[in-house]
Amino acid sequence: MAAINQSEIETLLPGPRHIEIVDGTTELCSDVRLATSNVLPYMRKTMRTIFSAANVRIVANKKKFVIHVNILEDSDIDYCNCPEVARDDYYRMQIIDNVVTIEASSQTGAVWGTQTFAHLISRAGAGVIIPNIILADWAETRKRGLCIPANHTSAHMHLDEWGNFLDRMVELKLNTMIVDVFGHSGTRTNPIGAEFLLTSFDETDELKTANLLCYYSPVKGEWLDSEELIPVIAQENGFTDLVNATNEKGISLLPAFTPIGCNYTFTSAFPDLKAKGPAPDDNGRIPTCLSSEKARNCLATIYGKLIETYFPDGLEYLLIQLDRLPPADEESLWCQCNTCAGQSPATIVKQFCVWLVEMLSTKGVNIVLLQNALPDQTLDILNEDLATELDNAGLGEKVGFVAQGCAQDTSATIYGALTGPNKSESWLATGNDAYGYPGDQALTTVALSLTKTAMESNVHGFYRMTAPHPVCHDSERLIAKALWKADGKNATDDARTVAESAYGENAEDYQTAVSLLRDLFAENKALAVCYPWIPADARLAIPYTVKQALDQLGTVDNATAQLEDAGKKAQQAVDALTTLLKQTEDEGCTIPSMYVTVAESLLAEAYQVSAVAKVYGALFPFRENLASGTKDDATKDACAGAKDDLLSYMALTQNRLPRYAIPDALYKLSVLSTFLDEQG
């Protein structure tokens, strides 16, 4: 019968900090009896979900293999040198002679212990012999989170898909989900000008954001989402359910809510918020006033309604993203009302922050987190001056500063103070909300560098701005592991461990695919030009933007060969992932369903690379004809053949992605589809 040893137990992610081998052995079993003491009913439900994801069945009359989960008083816990500030995450687990005992003083600690056992049996497999062991563990960083931006992807998520994301966080032992309640796009992955409000706390039509995202579905053979989309979670009045779901998973929901800066949703619904003097920005958004009594009364009403509706018992944290404000040097976007006129943007914002913290404290917010603006906005406001102002107002203990860490070339640069008036509430965040591409080594290296900085600086919390897309899971798992325990391992070793932990003997196929795609995005200049090339709307201005991509391809050395190489390597990634996923069809497959979804989503990414390489490779020789509008037979034939290939890859992509991720992915490819149609 198979067996594993201590060194293999140490490769769990994260590896427990205390491992003690005792006499005897245990045979792991996939059928267990779960017995709990002082565990809340909804936390027991979370534990059952964890076991189910690890292919472990809870059987009521099981006698041979029993798992006891006990919540004990502080005085009854052996904390094993765990610092007092980390005890909410602490658990102690004994696996002795087929009996598992998990002890913690908090519900969350008990969940983390349950997750560790699930990791162990997923890694080892049922029927494997392990030595009897005693484990103890805790996290080094108190608050560990992911921040979900309000965009087209999150707008398409139903409550059950939010639940899947929460399960992903539990698996990573992350305890804080930051939700961007209101946000707007303008990035390369969303149409410019879109705004998203994920709540329905006000019944006025003005506060129901609706955005158009047309895309072609080859599976259904029609264009979809031709009607304006109100975020699904707002349509279903599901934000309260989301708040409850996070609590039931032992995760804190931390709302990020910043209705200031340039927007049209709140300035339309509350005219008193509009800045006086400035014209709308390039996206048609109207700046807000931060100083007038009328504007502040509006904001107090808006925040009060949000808190009253969704957090009637108050909020531990509320995040304010100061990077939503206009750049300080763009005077045309700052209010010129009687109160604001003559003051610098820095002075206006400093005074506003003091007022905002005081106002929110009266609404039941315990700590207001202020996230620093980025340097390109020239509004570095989290500094000693603001800390002094807050202290002088008696508000220092009500504030936490959030510095942003961003990629500067391939290094990590931090913008903002890692301390503040309340040094015990210093936070650090990664400032990249785009998921980039699978296995993006540069982004992952920067993020891991920032986690190291966070731990060395003893910050209270760290979060990464991410996307609720399965292909992000690998880098998130590396970051979560680093935040839990600093062990000096490098990212390459950890990445290998991540793959082996998830896919076991199939890990090589997964790593092969990730390496191929990562190298393509890092080194293939032709692919970088055209993947993805996104205009403002899939039915507008397509010829110009695709022609522009073709024109830029003309400046790339050996563009044709590079596109052929991209297609070849993407197909190799497809082959590796197809082999891996074929194994999941076997009855005895032990790969957790979450990681099947990750592999499928990565496969969809490989299909998209194949589509782009194939289409642009076919169009590139005819770029001069396409630029001039010449439609000879050869050009038409090339476009028709490219369209057939594209639709095939789009269908393959659609069939592998989670429902909520389909619109954004197909929207990008629909850009090419529309262009090819126009060449017929």
XYZ file of C-alpha atoms in Angstrom:
680
model
C 0.000 0.000 0.000
C 1.331 3.497 -0.906
C 2.798 5.709 1.798
C 4.050 9.291 2.193
C 6.609 10.715 4.617
C 7.212 13.948 6.516
C 8.988 15.724 3.644
C 5.920 15.226 1.465
C 3.662 16.546 4.214
C 5.854 19.648 4.315
C 5.018 20.350 0.657
C 1.391 21.112 1.481
C 0.476 24.665 0.518
C 1.121 26.288 2.883
C 3.322 23.811 4.675
C 2.429 23.626 8.392
C 5.022 25.320 10.583
C 4.929 22.645 13.300
C 5.045 18.944 12.318
C 5.616 16.290 14.944
C 5.825 12.623 13.988
C 4.539 10.212 16.651
C 4.419 6.419 16.834
C 2.015 4.564 14.585
C 0.409 5.121 11.203
C -2.913 6.179 9.703
C -4.538 4.965 6.517
C -6.264 7.887 4.803
C -9.863 7.250 3.852
C -12.266 9.049 1.505
C -15.305 8.059 3.615
C -15.272 9.777 7.008
C -17.540 10.624 9.902
C -17.532 14.285 10.927
C -18.134 15.100 14.600
C -18.099 18.744 15.705
C -18.245 20.591 19.015
C -19.211 24.294 19.237
C -18.975 24.626 15.452
C -21.672 26.898 14.053
C -24.098 25.172 11.656
C -23.081 27.255 8.661
C -19.383 26.622 9.354
C -20.081 22.908 9.477
C -21.684 23.334 6.057
C -18.490 25.050 4.859
C -16.445 22.106 6.150
C -18.632 19.674 4.240
C -18.061 21.753 1.095
C -14.291 21.572 1.663
C -14.416 17.785 2.031
C -16.618 17.422 -1.041
C -14.141 19.420 -3.155
C -11.421 17.009 -1.989
C -13.573 13.997 -2.980
C -14.153 13.069 0.661
C -17.620 11.798 1.604
C -19.229 12.450 4.980
C -20.815 9.187 6.120
C -22.995 9.220 9.241
C -22.249 5.707 10.509
C -18.554 5.541 9.683
C -16.557 4.065 12.568
C -13.097 3.452 11.181
C -12.143 7.016 10.202
C -13.500 9.896 12.315
C -12.766 13.614 12.140
C -13.416 15.615 15.304
C -13.510 19.407 14.978
C -13.637 21.197 18.332
C -13.866 24.901 19.143
C -12.281 25.356 22.557
C -11.790 28.140 25.043
C -8.538 30.071 24.802
C -7.270 28.558 28.031
C -7.725 25.027 26.677
C -5.629 25.528 23.541
C -1.947 24.648 23.187
C -0.872 27.611 21.044
C 2.597 26.267 20.276
C 4.400 29.660 20.273
C 1.708 31.268 18.107
C 1.729 35.080 18.557
C -1.402 36.411 20.221
C -2.316 38.568 17.206
C -2.381 35.461 14.969
C -4.595 33.266 17.120
C -7.765 33.780 15.081
C -6.092 31.740 12.313
C -4.488 29.150 14.597
C -5.395 25.464 14.545
C -3.874 22.289 15.926
C -4.496 18.934 14.246
C -3.720 15.400 15.374
C -3.939 12.484 12.947
C -3.471 9.406 15.081
C -4.593 5.843 14.345
C -7.311 6.833 11.852
C -8.761 9.537 14.102
C -8.347 13.204 13.164
C -8.791 15.864 15.858
C -8.785 19.549 14.868
C -8.795 22.136 17.653
C -9.071 25.912 17.417
C -10.358 28.820 19.440
C -12.124 30.387 16.453
C -14.496 29.153 13.779
C -12.070 30.362 11.113
C -9.127 28.471 12.596
C -11.204 25.298 12.558
C -11.974 25.848 8.862
C -8.271 26.293 8.066
C -7.485 23.034 9.866
C -10.204 21.278 7.886
C -8.730 22.707 4.682
C -5.269 21.410 5.595
C -6.619 17.887 6.000
C -8.413 18.245 2.651
C -5.104 19.343 1.059
C -3.386 16.325 2.590
C -5.839 13.724 1.350
C -6.052 15.409 -2.074
C -2.276 15.272 -2.357
C -1.841 11.748 -0.981
C -5.063 10.008 -2.023
C -7.329 7.607 -0.179
C -5.752 4.376 0.981
C -2.328 5.946 1.473
C -0.450 5.272 4.709
C 0.905 8.324 6.541
C 2.760 8.498 9.852
C 0.736 9.594 12.853
C 1.353 13.332 13.108
C 0.564 16.434 15.116
C 0.360 19.670 13.138
C 0.051 23.279 14.309
C -0.175 26.319 12.092
C -1.145 29.987 11.823
C -0.838 32.857 9.376
C 1.810 35.575 9.521
C -0.367 38.240 7.852
C -3.625 39.006 9.628
C -5.778 40.089 6.689
C -5.185 38.295 3.399
C -7.460 39.149 0.519
C -8.416 39.480 -3.112
C -10.097 42.554 -4.559
C -12.732 41.976 -7.245
C -13.162 44.957 -9.592
C -16.583 46.014 -10.806
C -16.389 45.241 -14.518
C -18.049 43.171 -17.231
C -16.799 39.894 -15.774
C -18.082 40.452 -12.236
C -21.254 42.043 -13.664
C -22.101 38.714 -15.325
C -21.602 36.634 -12.165
C -24.610 34.983 -10.542
C -24.686 34.333 -6.808
C -23.607 30.691 -7.207
C -20.551 31.851 -9.164
C -19.674 34.293 -6.403
C -20.006 31.288 -4.112
C -17.511 29.347 -6.224
C -15.080 32.243 -5.908
C -15.527 32.189 -2.133
C -14.736 28.464 -2.135
C -11.584 29.302 -4.068
C -10.617 31.772 -1.342
C -11.292 29.255 1.440
C -9.083 26.764 -0.387
C -6.336 29.397 -0.340
C -6.938 30.287 3.348
C -7.646 33.887 2.368
C -9.952 35.609 4.823
C -10.928 38.903 3.182
C -12.822 39.526 -0.056
C -12.753 43.151 -1.162
C -15.648 43.880 -3.522
C -15.532 46.979 -5.677
C -19.176 47.985 -5.201
C -18.964 50.723 -7.814
C -16.399 51.005 -10.550
C -15.855 51.975 -14.124
C -13.733 50.706 -16.959
C -11.629 52.192 -19.641
C -9.104 49.363 -19.685
C -8.248 47.195 -22.634
C -10.603 44.472 -21.415
C -13.754 46.606 -21.203
C -15.472 49.126 -23.433
C -14.519 52.668 -22.529
C -17.099 54.544 -20.501
C -18.811 51.587 -18.836
C -19.784 51.979 -15.172
C -20.918 49.243 -12.806
C -22.885 49.391 -9.551
C -23.116 45.923 -8.027
C -25.796 46.808 -5.478
C -29.446 47.822 -5.744
C -29.612 49.790 -2.511
C -31.491 52.616 -4.236
C -34.564 51.984 -6.363
C -34.072 54.982 -8.658
C -33.417 54.196 -12.297
C -30.443 56.553 -12.265
C -28.567 54.213 -9.922
C -29.028 51.106 -12.071
C -25.928 51.000 -14.243
C -26.490 49.275 -17.583
C -23.768 48.604 -20.119
C -23.688 47.179 -23.590
C -21.307 44.330 -24.404
C -22.198 42.675 -27.699
C -20.519 39.411 -28.608
C -21.114 36.643 -31.091
C -21.871 33.158 -29.759
C -20.899 30.501 -32.316
C -22.611 27.852 -30.175
C -25.954 29.664 -30.443
C -25.207 31.195 -33.829
C -26.292 34.689 -32.813
C -25.202 37.934 -31.220
C -25.895 38.077 -27.497
C -26.219 40.785 -24.868
C -27.566 43.211 -27.434
C -29.646 44.677 -24.616
C -28.073 46.729 -21.852
C -26.927 44.623 -18.915
C -27.553 45.605 -15.324
C -25.065 43.674 -13.134
C -26.627 40.320 -12.311
C -26.012 40.616 -8.565
C -27.908 43.942 -8.623
C -30.741 42.566 -10.777
C -31.268 39.699 -8.368
C -30.965 41.940 -5.272
C -28.291 39.455 -4.282
C -25.761 41.630 -2.499
C -27.260 40.839 0.909
C -26.993 37.135 0.083
C -23.354 37.689 -0.914
C -22.625 39.371 2.425
C -24.248 36.439 4.235
C -22.372 33.895 2.095
C -19.001 35.399 2.985
C -19.835 35.266 6.689
C -20.830 31.624 6.367
C -17.454 30.805 4.808
C -15.508 32.550 7.564
C -14.511 35.312 5.150
C -14.972 39.036 5.722
C -16.562 41.054 2.922
C -14.810 44.397 2.763
C -16.680 46.808 0.484
C -14.727 49.266 -1.638
C -17.106 52.094 -2.398
C -15.904 55.313 -4.015
C -18.674 57.332 -5.718
C -16.341 60.336 -6.017
C -14.081 61.291 -8.879
C -15.324 61.400 -12.463
C -18.504 59.369 -13.019
C -21.939 59.812 -14.519
C -23.936 57.342 -12.401
C -23.899 59.281 -9.136
C -23.523 62.751 -10.620
C -26.670 62.105 -12.672
C -28.678 60.772 -9.739
C -27.379 63.449 -7.318
C -26.837 66.735 -9.198
C -25.499 68.400 -6.041
C -22.435 66.148 -6.382
C -21.421 67.719 -9.691
C -18.317 69.838 -9.693
C -18.775 73.444 -10.750
C -16.875 74.580 -13.786
C -15.157 71.451 -15.170
C -16.312 69.886 -18.393
C -16.754 66.080 -18.583
C -13.591 64.013 -19.018
C -12.676 62.175 -22.222
C -15.144 59.384 -21.390
C -18.024 61.767 -20.706
C -17.795 61.389 -16.954
C -18.517 64.384 -14.735
C -16.146 65.291 -11.875
C -17.509 65.524 -8.328
C -17.205 68.250 -5.733
C -15.540 67.240 -2.463
C -15.976 70.375 -0.369
C -19.407 71.978 -0.611
C -22.005 71.309 2.063
C -24.502 70.057 -0.540
C -22.017 67.601 -2.044
C -21.018 66.236 1.338
C -24.648 65.862 2.401
C -25.228 63.812 -0.763
C -22.273 61.578 0.019
C -23.411 61.124 3.618
C -26.813 60.012 2.315
C -25.283 57.612 -0.226
C -22.906 55.975 2.259
C -25.590 55.863 4.929
C -27.968 54.045 2.582
C -25.327 51.470 1.610
C -24.412 50.710 5.223
C -28.003 50.700 6.475
C -29.132 48.340 3.703
C -26.317 45.789 3.656
C -24.423 46.222 6.911
C -27.034 47.143 9.541
C -24.736 45.970 12.339
C -21.915 48.200 11.128
C -18.715 47.565 9.202
C -15.268 46.581 10.387
C -13.695 48.174 7.276
C -14.683 50.337 4.330
C -12.182 50.967 1.523
C -11.992 54.341 -0.237
C -9.961 54.297 -3.461
C -8.364 57.707 -3.831
C -6.985 56.673 -7.215
C -10.489 57.338 -8.584
C -9.850 61.075 -8.244
C -8.603 63.083 -11.248
C -4.866 63.754 -11.635
C -3.819 66.729 -9.555
C -2.257 68.453 -12.536
C -5.462 68.338 -14.598
C -7.001 71.504 -13.191
C -9.887 71.335 -15.653
C -11.274 68.294 -13.793
C -11.301 69.881 -10.323
C -14.259 71.756 -8.899
C -14.268 75.556 -8.929
C -17.210 76.153 -6.586
C -16.889 78.841 -3.902
C -15.629 76.268 -1.373
C -13.087 74.550 -3.637
C -11.813 77.522 -5.646
C -8.302 78.660 -4.808
C -7.321 75.444 -3.010
C -4.874 72.891 -4.332
C -6.187 69.379 -5.091
C -3.988 68.004 -2.272
C -5.548 70.404 0.247
C -9.062 69.619 -0.981
C -8.495 65.880 -0.699
C -6.816 66.127 2.717
C -9.741 68.097 4.146
C -12.192 65.750 2.472
C -10.522 62.666 3.977
C -10.783 64.096 7.489
C -14.480 64.877 6.968
C -15.147 61.492 5.350
C -13.559 59.472 8.155
C -15.501 61.399 10.785
C -18.779 61.023 8.870
C -18.324 57.291 8.271
C -17.475 56.685 11.914
C -20.940 58.017 12.787
C -22.464 55.550 10.291
C -20.992 52.478 12.012
C -17.668 52.072 10.163
C -14.897 51.036 12.529
C -11.862 51.557 10.246
C -11.766 53.572 7.017
C -9.057 52.317 4.660
C -7.661 55.006 2.363
C -5.959 53.596 -0.726
C -3.279 55.819 -2.193
C -3.399 57.252 -5.689
C -0.809 56.075 -8.195
C 2.083 58.334 -9.220
C 0.750 59.043 -12.703
C -2.090 60.837 -10.939
C 0.385 63.037 -9.020
C -1.819 62.912 -5.929
C 0.297 61.173 -3.307
C -1.983 61.972 -0.381
C -1.171 59.255 2.167
C 1.614 61.079 3.939
C 2.643 62.539 7.279
C 0.578 65.703 6.747
C -2.655 63.746 6.423
C -1.717 61.514 9.359
C -1.172 64.625 11.499
C -4.505 66.127 10.423
C -6.328 62.921 11.329
C -4.560 62.681 14.673
C -5.370 66.305 15.469
C -9.029 65.595 14.710
C -8.992 62.617 17.083
C -9.527 60.211 14.176
C -6.142 58.499 13.960
C -7.418 55.197 15.336
C -10.257 55.160 12.774
C -8.014 55.074 9.690
C -5.747 52.657 7.885
C -3.459 53.695 5.026
C -3.246 51.379 1.998
C -0.096 51.763 -0.069
C -0.171 50.466 -3.638
C 2.576 48.284 -5.007
C 2.917 48.210 -8.782
C 5.159 46.782 -11.451
C 7.902 49.140 -12.529
C 9.469 47.276 -15.437
C 10.060 43.925 -13.700
C 10.512 45.254 -10.165
C 8.026 46.206 -7.491
C 7.578 49.841 -6.519
C 5.457 50.993 -3.592
C 3.448 54.211 -3.691
C 2.172 55.585 -0.415
C 2.980 55.154 3.251
C 3.320 51.696 4.785
C 2.392 53.342 8.069
C -0.116 55.996 9.021
C -1.799 57.536 12.030
C -2.898 54.034 13.063
C 0.259 51.988 12.489
C -1.509 48.752 13.454
C -3.756 49.215 10.397
C -1.165 49.594 7.662
C -2.090 47.716 4.459
C -0.399 46.983 1.135
C -2.127 46.193 -2.151
C -0.939 45.142 -5.579
C -2.065 47.743 -8.058
C -2.934 45.557 -11.038
C -6.575 44.585 -11.500
C -6.097 42.845 -14.859
C -5.409 39.140 -14.618
C -2.874 39.349 -17.392
C -2.135 35.901 -18.743
C -1.639 32.465 -17.217
C 1.669 32.032 -15.488
C 2.742 35.620 -16.196
C 6.140 35.374 -14.550
C 6.733 39.124 -14.313
C 3.420 39.881 -12.603
C 3.783 36.916 -10.270
C 7.353 37.883 -9.352
C 6.290 41.452 -8.589
C 3.334 40.282 -6.506
C 5.494 37.873 -4.517
C 8.061 40.622 -3.965
C 5.283 42.756 -2.520
C 4.092 39.980 -0.214
C 7.648 39.753 1.126
C 7.641 43.504 1.715
C 4.273 43.230 3.436
C 5.529 40.602 5.844
C 8.840 42.326 6.547
C 6.948 45.558 7.263
C 4.493 43.688 9.486
C 1.498 45.202 7.718
C -1.936 44.335 9.031
C -3.395 43.414 5.650
C -2.476 42.662 2.060
C -4.724 42.245 -0.952
C -4.280 41.672 -4.618
C -6.510 43.252 -7.222
C -7.516 40.319 -9.343
C -10.191 38.990 -11.660
C -12.622 36.245 -10.709
C -11.217 34.121 -13.523
C -9.953 30.572 -12.906
C -6.673 31.165 -14.750
C -5.681 33.533 -11.922
C -5.769 30.733 -9.389
C -2.115 29.667 -9.661
C -0.635 33.095 -8.980
C -3.204 33.708 -6.243
C -2.231 30.452 -4.607
C 1.440 31.407 -4.632
C 0.621 34.774 -3.068
C -1.705 33.230 -0.477
C 0.978 30.729 0.470
C 3.575 33.495 0.843
C 1.247 35.583 3.026
C 0.560 32.628 5.288
C 4.148 31.606 5.826
C 7.479 33.016 4.679
C 9.823 30.084 4.091
C 12.367 31.508 1.666
C 11.382 29.295 -1.267
C 11.548 30.829 -4.721
C 8.557 31.244 -7.016
C 9.702 28.494 -9.390
C 9.860 25.880 -6.630
C 6.501 27.008 -5.265
C 4.920 26.947 -8.726
C 6.062 23.363 -9.191
C 4.610 22.466 -5.812
C 1.324 24.188 -6.713
C 0.978 22.124 -9.873
C 1.917 18.865 -8.143
C -0.463 19.585 -5.276
C -3.362 20.177 -7.665
C -2.703 17.685 -10.467
C -0.488 14.997 -8.959
C 1.008 12.773 -11.646
C -0.604 14.976 -14.336
C 1.249 18.084 -13.116
C 3.798 17.916 -15.933
C 1.086 18.391 -18.573
C -0.223 21.417 -16.741
C 3.217 22.939 -16.238
C 4.050 22.360 -19.899
C 0.987 24.331 -20.989
C 1.628 27.169 -18.534
C 5.276 27.448 -19.584
C 4.404 27.524 -23.275
C 1.817 30.277 -22.868
C 3.924 32.250 -20.408
C 6.902 32.241 -22.775
C 4.691 33.289 -25.682
C 3.341 36.317 -23.873
C 6.770 37.262 -22.598
C 8.759 36.824 -25.819
C 6.521 36.784 -28.923
C 6.356 40.402 -30.099
C 3.905 39.656 -32.906
C 1.439 38.133 -30.474
C 1.835 41.128 -28.166
C 0.704 43.421 -30.980
C -2.531 41.632 -31.788
C -3.622 39.778 -28.639
C -6.090 41.130 -27.823
C -6.736 44.144 -30.019
C -9.907 45.719 -28.650
C -11.878 48.702 -29.944
C -14.577 50.535 -28.011
C -17.340 48.258 -29.250
C -17.449 45.043 -31.218
C -19.646 46.641 -33.913
C -17.956 50.013 -34.169
C -14.720 51.161 -35.813
C -13.533 47.606 -36.420
C -11.745 48.128 -39.759
C -9.609 50.913 -38.302
C -8.421 49.082 -35.219
C -7.711 45.727 -36.852
C -5.959 47.495 -39.705
C -3.926 49.354 -37.129
C -2.853 46.041 -35.589
C -1.866 44.731 -39.015
C 0.071 47.907 -39.669
C 1.975 47.504 -36.386
C 2.693 43.869 -37.238
C 4.550 45.208 -40.279
C 7.119 46.741 -37.918
C 7.837 43.408 -36.181
C 10.774 41.375 -37.487
C 9.746 37.985 -38.858
C 6.090 38.614 -37.950
C 4.846 35.705 -40.049
C 7.283 33.267 -38.444
C 6.427 34.578 -34.979
C 2.694 34.119 -35.556
C 3.329 30.592 -36.846
C 5.379 29.883 -33.721
C 2.579 31.253 -31.528
C 0.074 28.977 -33.221
C 2.389 25.973 -32.888
C 3.082 26.528 -29.191
C -0.567 27.255 -28.458
C -1.452 23.932 -30.067
C 1.166 22.190 -27.928
C -0.471 23.752 -24.865
C -3.862 22.543 -26.134
C -2.477 19.010 -26.544
C -0.986 18.969 -23.031
C -4.169 20.249 -21.392
C -6.367 17.925 -23.431
C -4.276 14.992 -22.193
C -4.627 16.210 -18.601
C -8.380 16.751 -18.864
C -8.869 13.351 -20.440
C -7.559 11.858 -17.186
C -10.312 13.655 -15.263
C -12.872 11.528 -17.069
C -11.553 8.415 -15.310
C -13.678 7.195 -12.444
C -10.740 7.153 -10.039
C -9.583 10.706 -10.803
C -8.714 12.616 -7.627
C -8.161 16.065 -9.182
C -10.495 18.481 -7.335
C -13.229 19.992 -9.501
C -11.840 23.483 -8.873
C -8.598 22.539 -10.613
C -10.443 20.891 -13.477
C -12.076 24.293 -14.044
C -8.675 25.993 -13.877
C -7.276 23.625 -16.523
C -10.338 24.087 -18.736
C -10.055 27.870 -18.527
C -6.369 27.686 -19.386
C -7.310 25.523 -22.362
C -9.773 28.228 -23.437
C -6.920 30.747 -23.235
C -4.794 28.526 -25.476
C -7.666 28.346 -27.987
C -7.859 32.146 -28.016
C -4.130 32.409 -28.720
C -4.564 29.906 -31.547
C -7.436 31.942 -32.971
C -5.544 35.223 -32.930
C -2.360 33.711 -34.366
C -4.307 31.925 -37.102
C -6.425 34.913 -38.129
C -3.671 37.506 -38.117
C -1.337 35.049 -39.803
C -3.888 34.690 -42.626
C -4.535 38.443 -42.902
C -0.958 39.682 -42.634
C 0.080 38.966 -46.271
C -2.961 40.968 -47.439
C -2.530 43.936 -45.085
C -1.932 46.395 -47.939
C -5.133 45.332 -49.711
C -7.052 45.523 -46.436
C -5.619 48.973 -45.703
C -6.621 50.316 -49.115
C -9.994 48.585 -49.210
C -9.035 46.378 -52.161
C -11.211 43.254 -52.113
C -9.812 40.902 -54.715
C -10.624 37.201 -54.730
C -7.441 36.178 -52.912
C -8.101 38.640 -50.081
C -11.733 37.538 -49.807
C -10.722 33.869 -49.743
C -8.161 34.534 -47.022
C -10.787 36.347 -44.935
C -13.357 33.611 -45.460
C -10.916 30.899 -44.417
C -9.843 32.919 -41.392
C -13.497 33.389 -40.414
C -14.100 29.617 -40.463
C -11.051 29.009 -38.276
C -12.057 31.810 -35.929
C -15.589 30.518 -35.379
C -14.207 27.061 -34.665
C -11.850 28.410 -31.988
C -14.585 30.640 -30.560
C -16.845 27.620 -30.107
C -14.043 25.678 -28.416
C -13.391 28.654 -26.138
C -17.057 29.043 -25.242
C -17.405 25.381 -24.311
C -14.518 25.494 -21.825
C -15.127 28.716 -19.902
C -17.337 29.377 -16.876
C -20.570 31.101 -17.873
C -19.619 34.524 -16.486
C -16.243 34.584 -18.283
C -17.682 33.880 -21.747
C -18.898 37.390 -22.710
C -15.563 39.136 -22.187
C -13.578 36.407 -23.979
C -15.933 36.185 -26.963
C -16.236 39.951 -27.139
C -12.524 40.147 -27.934
C -12.775 37.524 -30.662
C -15.975 39.089 -32.004
C -13.837 42.092 -32.939
C -12.077 39.920 -35.491
C -15.302 38.235 -36.570
C -16.948 41.566 -37.402
C -13.902 42.771 -39.295
C -13.814 39.598 -41.396
C -17.532 39.936 -42.165
C -16.930 43.423 -43.510
C -14.361 42.121 -45.978
C -16.787 39.708 -47.664
